[in-house]
CSV table of C-alpha atoms in Angstrom, one decimal:
chain,number,residue,atom,x,y,z
Y,101,MET,CA,-13.5,1.3,-7.2
Y,102,ASN,CA,-10.8,3.5,-9.0
Y,103,VAL,CA,-7.2,3.5,-7.2
Y,104,ALA,CA,-4.6,5.9,-7.9
Y,105,VAL,CA,-1.0,5.9,-6.3
Y,106,LEU,CA,-0.3,9.1,-6.4
Y,107,GLY,CA,3.8,7.9,-5.4
Y,108,SER,CA,5.2,5.3,-3.6
Y,109,GLY,CA,9.0,4.9,-2.3
Y,110,SER,CA,11.0,5.7,0.6
Y,111,ARG,CA,10.3,9.5,0.3
Y,112,GLY,CA,6.5,9.6,0.2
Y,113,ASN,CA,3.5,7.4,-0.4
Y,114,ALA,CA,-0.3,8.1,-0.7
Y,115,ILE,CA,-2.9,6.4,-2.4
Y,116,LEU,CA,-6.4,7.7,-3.8
Y,117,VAL,CA,-9.3,5.2,-3.8
Y,118,ALA,CA,-12.4,6.6,-5.2
Y,119,THR,CA,-15.6,5.4,-5.5
Y,120,ALA,CA,-19.1,5.9,-6.2
Y,121,GLY,CA,-20.4,6.6,-2.4
Y,122,GLY,CA,-16.8,9.1,-1.5
Y,123,THR,CA,-13.1,9.1,-2.1
Y,124,VAL,CA,-10.3,7.8,0.3
Y,125,LEU,CA,-6.7,8.9,0.9
Y,126,ILE,CA,-4.3,5.7,2.2
Y,127,ASP,CA,-1.8,7.7,3.2
Y,128,ALA,CA,-0.3,11.0,3.8
Y,129,GLY,CA,3.2,10.7,3.2
Y,130,PHE,CA,3.9,14.1,1.0
Y,131,GLY,CA,3.3,17.7,1.6
Y,132,LEU,CA,-0.7,19.3,0.9
Y,133,ALA,CA,0.6,20.9,-2.1
Y,134,THR,CA,2.4,17.8,-3.5
Y,135,LEU,CA,-1.1,15.6,-3.1
Y,136,THR,CA,-3.1,18.1,-4.4
Y,137,ASP,CA,-1.3,18.5,-7.5
Y,138,ARG,CA,-0.5,14.6,-8.0
Y,139,ALA,CA,-4.6,14.4,-7.0
Y,140,ALA,CA,-5.3,16.8,-9.8
Y,141,SER,CA,-2.7,15.2,-12.6
Y,142,VAL,CA,-4.9,11.8,-12.4
Y,143,GLY,CA,-8.1,14.0,-12.4
Y,144,SER,CA,-9.0,13.8,-9.2
Y,145,THR,CA,-9.3,16.2,-5.9
Y,146,LEU,CA,-8.9,15.8,-2.2
Y,147,ASP,CA,-12.1,18.1,-1.7
Y,148,GLY,CA,-14.8,16.1,0.0
Y,149,LEU,CA,-12.5,13.7,0.7
Y,150,THR,CA,-14.6,11.0,3.2
Y,151,ALA,CA,-11.4,9.7,5.2
Y,152,LEU,CA,-7.3,9.4,5.6
Y,153,LEU,CA,-6.3,6.2,6.4
Y,154,LEU,CA,-3.1,6.0,7.6
Y,155,THR,CA,-1.1,2.6,8.0
Y,156,HIS,CA,1.8,3.8,10.3
Y,157,GLU,CA,3.3,7.0,12.1
Y,158,HIS,CA,6.1,7.0,10.0
Y,159,GLY,CA,7.2,10.6,7.7
Y,160,ASP,CA,6.8,8.9,4.1
Y,161,HIS,CA,3.3,7.9,5.1
Y,162,ALA,CA,2.6,10.8,7.5
Y,163,ARG,CA,3.9,13.4,6.8
Y,164,GLY,CA,1.0,15.4,5.2
Y,165,ALA,CA,-1.3,14.1,7.3
Y,166,GLY,CA,-2.0,17.2,10.3
Y,167,ALA,CA,-2.9,19.6,6.6
Y,168,VAL,CA,-4.4,17.1,5.1
Y,169,ALA,CA,-7.1,16.7,7.8
Y,170,ALA,CA,-7.1,20.7,8.8
Y,171,ASP,CA,-7.9,21.4,4.9
Y,172,THR,CA,-10.2,19.0,3.9
Y,173,GLY,CA,-11.8,18.2,7.5
Y,174,CYS,CA,-11.8,14.4,7.1
Y,175,ARG,CA,-11.7,12.2,9.9
Y,176,VAL,CA,-8.4,10.4,10.4
Y,177,LEU,CA,-8.5,6.5,10.8
Y,178,ALA,CA,-5.2,4.7,12.4
Y,179,SER,CA,-4.0,2.0,14.8
Y,180,ALA,CA,-4.1,3.3,18.7
Y,181,GLY,CA,-0.5,3.0,18.6
Y,182,THR,CA,-0.3,5.7,15.2
Y,183,LEU,CA,-2.8,8.0,16.8
Y,184,ARG,CA,-0.6,8.1,19.8
Y,185,ALA,CA,2.6,8.8,18.2
Y,186,LEU,CA,1.0,11.4,15.6
Y,187,GLU,CA,-0.8,12.9,18.5
Y,188,PRO,CA,1.0,16.7,18.4
Y,189,GLU,CA,0.2,16.5,14.0
Y,190,LEU,CA,-3.7,15.6,15.0
Y,191,ALA,CA,-4.6,17.5,18.2
Y,192,GLU,CA,-6.9,19.5,15.9
Y,193,ALA,CA,-8.3,16.0,13.7
Y,194,SER,CA,-11.5,14.2,14.1
Y,195,THR,CA,-9.8,10.9,14.6
Y,196,ARG,CA,-10.7,7.0,14.6
Y,197,VAL,CA,-9.2,3.8,16.0
Y,198,LEU,CA,-9.1,1.1,12.9
Y,199,GLY,CA,-8.1,-2.5,13.8
Y,200,GLY,CA,-9.2,-5.1,15.7
Y,201,ARG,CA,-11.1,-8.0,14.9
Y,202,ALA,CA,-14.2,-6.4,13.5
Y,203,ALA,CA,-14.3,-4.5,10.2
Y,204,THR,CA,-14.8,-1.0,10.3
Y,205,ASP,CA,-17.5,0.6,8.0
Y,206,ILE,CA,-16.0,4.2,6.1
Y,207,GLY,CA,-18.5,5.4,4.0
Y,208,PRO,CA,-18.5,3.3,0.8
Y,209,LEU,CA,-16.0,1.0,2.2
Y,210,ARG,CA,-15.1,-1.5,4.4
Y,211,VAL,CA,-11.8,-1.7,6.3
Y,212,SER,CA,-10.1,-4.8,7.6
Y,213,THR,CA,-6.7,-4.6,9.0
Y,214,VAL,CA,-4.2,-6.5,10.8
Y,215,GLN,CA,-0.5,-5.6,12.3
Y,216,THR,CA,2.6,-5.6,9.9
Y,217,SER,CA,5.9,-6.5,10.9
Y,218,HIS,CA,7.6,-3.3,10.9
Y,219,ASP,CA,9.4,-1.1,13.4
Y,220,ALA,CA,6.9,1.2,14.0
Y,221,ALA,CA,4.1,1.9,16.7
Y,222,GLU,CA,1.4,-0.1,15.3
Y,223,PRO,CA,1.4,-0.5,11.4
Y,224,LEU,CA,-1.4,-1.6,9.5
Y,225,ALA,CA,-1.8,-3.9,6.6
Y,226,LEU,CA,-5.2,-3.0,4.9
Y,227,LEU,CA,-8.1,-4.6,2.9
Y,228,LEU,CA,-10.8,-2.4,1.3
Y,229,THR,CA,-14.0,-3.9,0.1
Y,230,ASP,CA,-16.6,-1.5,-2.0
Y,231,HIS,CA,-19.7,-2.2,-0.9
Y,232,ASP,CA,-20.9,-1.3,-4.4
Y,233,SER,CA,-18.7,-3.0,-7.3
Y,234,GLY,CA,-17.2,-5.7,-4.0
Y,235,GLY,CA,-13.8,-4.8,-5.8
Y,236,ARG,CA,-11.3,-5.5,-3.3
Y,237,LEU,CA,-8.0,-4.1,-2.6
Y,238,GLY,CA,-5.2,-5.0,-0.3
Y,239,ILE,CA,-2.3,-3.0,0.8
Y,240,ALA,CA,0.7,-4.2,2.4
Y,241,TYR,CA,3.9,-2.4,2.5
Y,242,ASP,CA,6.3,-1.5,5.1
Y,243,VAL,CA,6.4,-5.6,6.0
Y,244,GLY,CA,9.0,-6.9,7.3
Y,245,ARG,CA,8.3,-10.7,7.0
Y,246,SER,CA,4.7,-12.3,5.4
Y,247,THR,CA,2.5,-13.6,8.3
Y,248,PRO,CA,-0.3,-16.0,7.9
Y,249,GLN,CA,-2.4,-13.6,9.4
Y,250,LEU,CA,-1.4,-11.5,6.5
Y,251,LEU,CA,-1.8,-14.0,4.1
Y,252,ARG,CA,-5.4,-14.7,5.4
Y,253,LEU,CA,-6.2,-11.3,4.7
Y,254,LEU,CA,-5.0,-10.4,1.6
Y,255,ARG,CA,-5.7,-13.5,0.0
Y,256,ALA,CA,-9.3,-13.1,-2.0
Y,257,ALA,CA,-7.8,-9.4,-3.1
Y,258,ASP,CA,-8.7,-8.5,-6.7
Y,259,CYS,CA,-5.6,-6.2,-6.4
Y,260,VAL,CA,-2.9,-6.3,-4.2
Y,261,LEU,CA,-0.4,-3.2,-3.5
Y,262,LEU,CA,2.7,-5.0,-2.0
Y,263,GLU,CA,6.1,-4.0,-0.9
Y,264,ALA,CA,9.3,-4.8,-3.3
Y,265,ASN,CA,11.6,-2.7,-1.8
Y,266,HIS,CA,14.9,-3.6,-2.5
Y,267,ASP,CA,17.3,-6.1,-4.5
Y,268,GLU,CA,19.4,-8.4,-2.1
Y,269,GLN,CA,22.9,-7.9,-3.7
Y,270,LEU,CA,22.0,-3.9,-4.0
Y,271,LEU,CA,21.2,-3.9,-0.7
Y,272,ARG,CA,24.4,-5.9,0.1
Y,273,THR,CA,26.8,-3.5,-1.7
Y,274,GLY,CA,24.8,-0.3,-1.4
Y,275,PRO,CA,25.7,2.9,0.4
Y,276,TYR,CA,24.6,2.2,3.7
Y,277,PRO,CA,26.4,1.4,7.0
Y,278,VAL,CA,25.6,-2.0,8.3
Y,279,SER,CA,23.1,-1.0,11.1
Y,280,VAL,CA,21.0,0.2,8.1
Y,281,ARG,CA,21.1,-2.7,6.0
Y,282,SER,CA,20.8,-4.9,8.9
Y,283,ARG,CA,17.4,-2.9,9.5
Y,284,ILE,CA,16.0,-2.9,6.3
Y,285,ALA,CA,16.6,-6.7,5.7
Y,286,GLY,CA,15.3,-7.7,9.2
Y,287,PRO,CA,11.8,-8.9,10.3
Y,288,ASN,CA,10.7,-5.4,11.1
Y,289,GLY,CA,12.1,-4.0,7.9
Y,290,HIS,CA,11.2,-4.4,4.4
Y,291,LEU,CA,10.4,-7.1,1.8
Y,292,SER,CA,13.2,-7.6,-0.4
Y,293,ASN,CA,12.1,-8.3,-4.1
Y,294,TRP,CA,12.4,-12.3,-4.0
Y,295,GLN,CA,10.4,-12.1,-0.7
Y,296,ALA,CA,7.7,-9.9,-2.3
Y,297,GLY,CA,7.9,-12.7,-5.3
Y,298,GLN,CA,6.8,-15.7,-2.6
Y,299,VAL,CA,3.8,-13.5,-1.1
Y,300,ALA,CA,2.7,-12.7,-4.5
Y,301,ALA,CA,2.6,-15.9,-5.4
Y,302,GLU,CA,1.0,-17.1,-2.3
Y,303,LEU,CA,-1.5,-14.9,-2.6
Y,304,TYR,CA,-2.2,-16.2,-6.3
Y,305,HIS,CA,-5.6,-16.8,-6.7
Y,306,GLU,CA,-7.7,-17.0,-10.1
Y,307,GLU,CA,-9.6,-14.0,-9.6
Y,308,LEU,CA,-6.9,-11.5,-8.8
Y,309,GLN,CA,-6.3,-9.2,-11.6
Y,310,THR,CA,-3.2,-6.6,-10.7
Y,311,VAL,CA,-0.7,-6.6,-8.5
Y,312,VAL,CA,1.1,-3.1,-8.2
Y,313,LEU,CA,4.8,-3.2,-6.4
Y,314,ALA,CA,5.4,-0.4,-4.2
Y,315,HIS,CA,8.2,1.2,-2.1
Y,316,LEU,CA,10.8,0.3,-4.2
Y,317,SER,CA,14.2,1.8,-2.8
Y,318,GLU,CA,15.8,4.3,-4.9
Y,319,ARG,CA,19.5,3.0,-3.9
Y,320,CYS,CA,18.9,-0.2,-3.7
Y,321,ASN,CA,15.8,-1.4,-6.5
Y,322,HIS,CA,15.6,-0.8,-9.7
Y,323,PRO,CA,12.2,-1.4,-11.4
Y,324,GLU,CA,12.9,-3.8,-13.8
Y,325,LEU,CA,14.9,-6.0,-11.0
Y,326,ALA,CA,11.5,-5.9,-8.7
Y,327,ARG,CA,9.1,-6.7,-11.9
Y,328,ASP,CA,11.4,-9.4,-13.0
Y,329,ALA,CA,11.8,-11.3,-9.8
Y,330,VAL,CA,7.8,-11.1,-8.6
Y,331,SER,CA,6.4,-11.6,-12.5
Y,332,ALA,CA,8.7,-14.9,-12.2
Y,333,ALA,CA,7.5,-16.1,-9.5
Y,334,LEU,CA,3.4,-14.9,-10.4
Y,335,SER,CA,3.7,-16.5,-13.8
Y,336,ALA,CA,5.0,-19.9,-12.4
Y,337,ARG,CA,1.1,-19.6,-10.8
Y,338,GLY,CA,-0.5,-19.0,-14.1
Y,339,PHE,CA,-0.6,-14.9,-13.1
Y,340,VAL,CA,-2.3,-13.4,-16.3
Y,341,GLY,CA,-3.3,-10.3,-15.1
Y,342,ARG,CA,-1.3,-6.8,-14.6
Y,343,LEU,CA,2.0,-6.4,-13.0
Y,344,LEU,CA,2.3,-2.5,-11.7
Y,345,VAL,CA,5.7,-0.9,-10.6
Y,346,ALA,CA,4.6,2.4,-8.5
Y,347,SER,CA,6.9,5.3,-9.0
Y,348,GLN,CA,8.2,7.8,-6.2
Y,349,HIS,CA,8.2,10.7,-8.6
Y,350,ARG,CA,4.5,9.9,-10.6
Y,351,PRO,CA,1.5,8.5,-10.5
Y,352,LEU,CA,0.2,5.9,-11.8
Y,353,GLU,CA,-2.4,6.0,-14.5
Y,354,PRO,CA,-6.0,5.1,-12.3
Y,355,PHE,CA,-7.3,1.9,-12.6
Y,356,PRO,CA,-10.4,-0.2,-11.5
Y,357,VAL,CA,-11.0,-2.9,-9.1
Y,358,ARG,CA,-13.6,-4.8,-9.1
Y,359,ARG,CA,-14.9,-8.4,-9.1
Y,360,ARG,CA,-14.0,-10.0,-12.2
Y,361,GLN,CA,-17.6,-10.3,-13.5
Y,362,LEU,CA,-18.0,-6.8,-13.3
Y,363,ALA,CA,-14.8,-5.9,-14.7
Y,364,LEU,CA,-15.1,-8.2,-17.8
Y,365,ASP,CA,-13.5,-5.4,-20.0
Y,366,LEU,CA,-10.9,-4.6,-17.7
Y,367,PHE,CA,-8.0,-6.4,-19.8
Y,368,GLY,CA,-9.5,-5.3,-22.9
């Protein structure tokens, strides 16, 4: 599978996953025109989209969901709680409940989920496994705290897209009122850079090839701070793969996610 993070941050999130058997969009936190333009900028398209998967209903993840479904005719998959929360926007869309103990096959992908700790209706972390290449992509953002279930889900991933939302010092001294700071730092809010580093270190294994830091706050974080915190934690475990930082304003260059034996040239 090839992964293109179209953008990630407090104002919008979307990830395009292309495989030999089809393409899925993870979250639609931008308007349709922006999603279309960003997909085109990485050499892709929303035409023929196999499915739209939503992690939860907040606007920075689902703002464009109804428009994407209407324009492409794709099915929308999300937890029962997320679909209920988005019922007005998705009234005309074909939907399917995602989650539970059993994995879900969506065209070329198998999707496994666990619920995350976040102040949404029923938010999910995802593990996508490509039937053809065997590559496994884990996605966990809007995660107030790590849980054993989350670690079990993501522990075998070849690539993990992980939230590194804020620097703890910048959050304490930033512009937000106390109530907002408490929400962000609380168990149903977002992971700090330090917490992301601890989670990444827990998820380390010898086959882990790529870690992407996502959902950075524009007010309470800097890419260099996130990279440094997580890099230190991963380096202590022996990680020698790629550490990328997703941007709110532009897509990341697409990259492959495959089992190591099928990706000998990945870091060449």
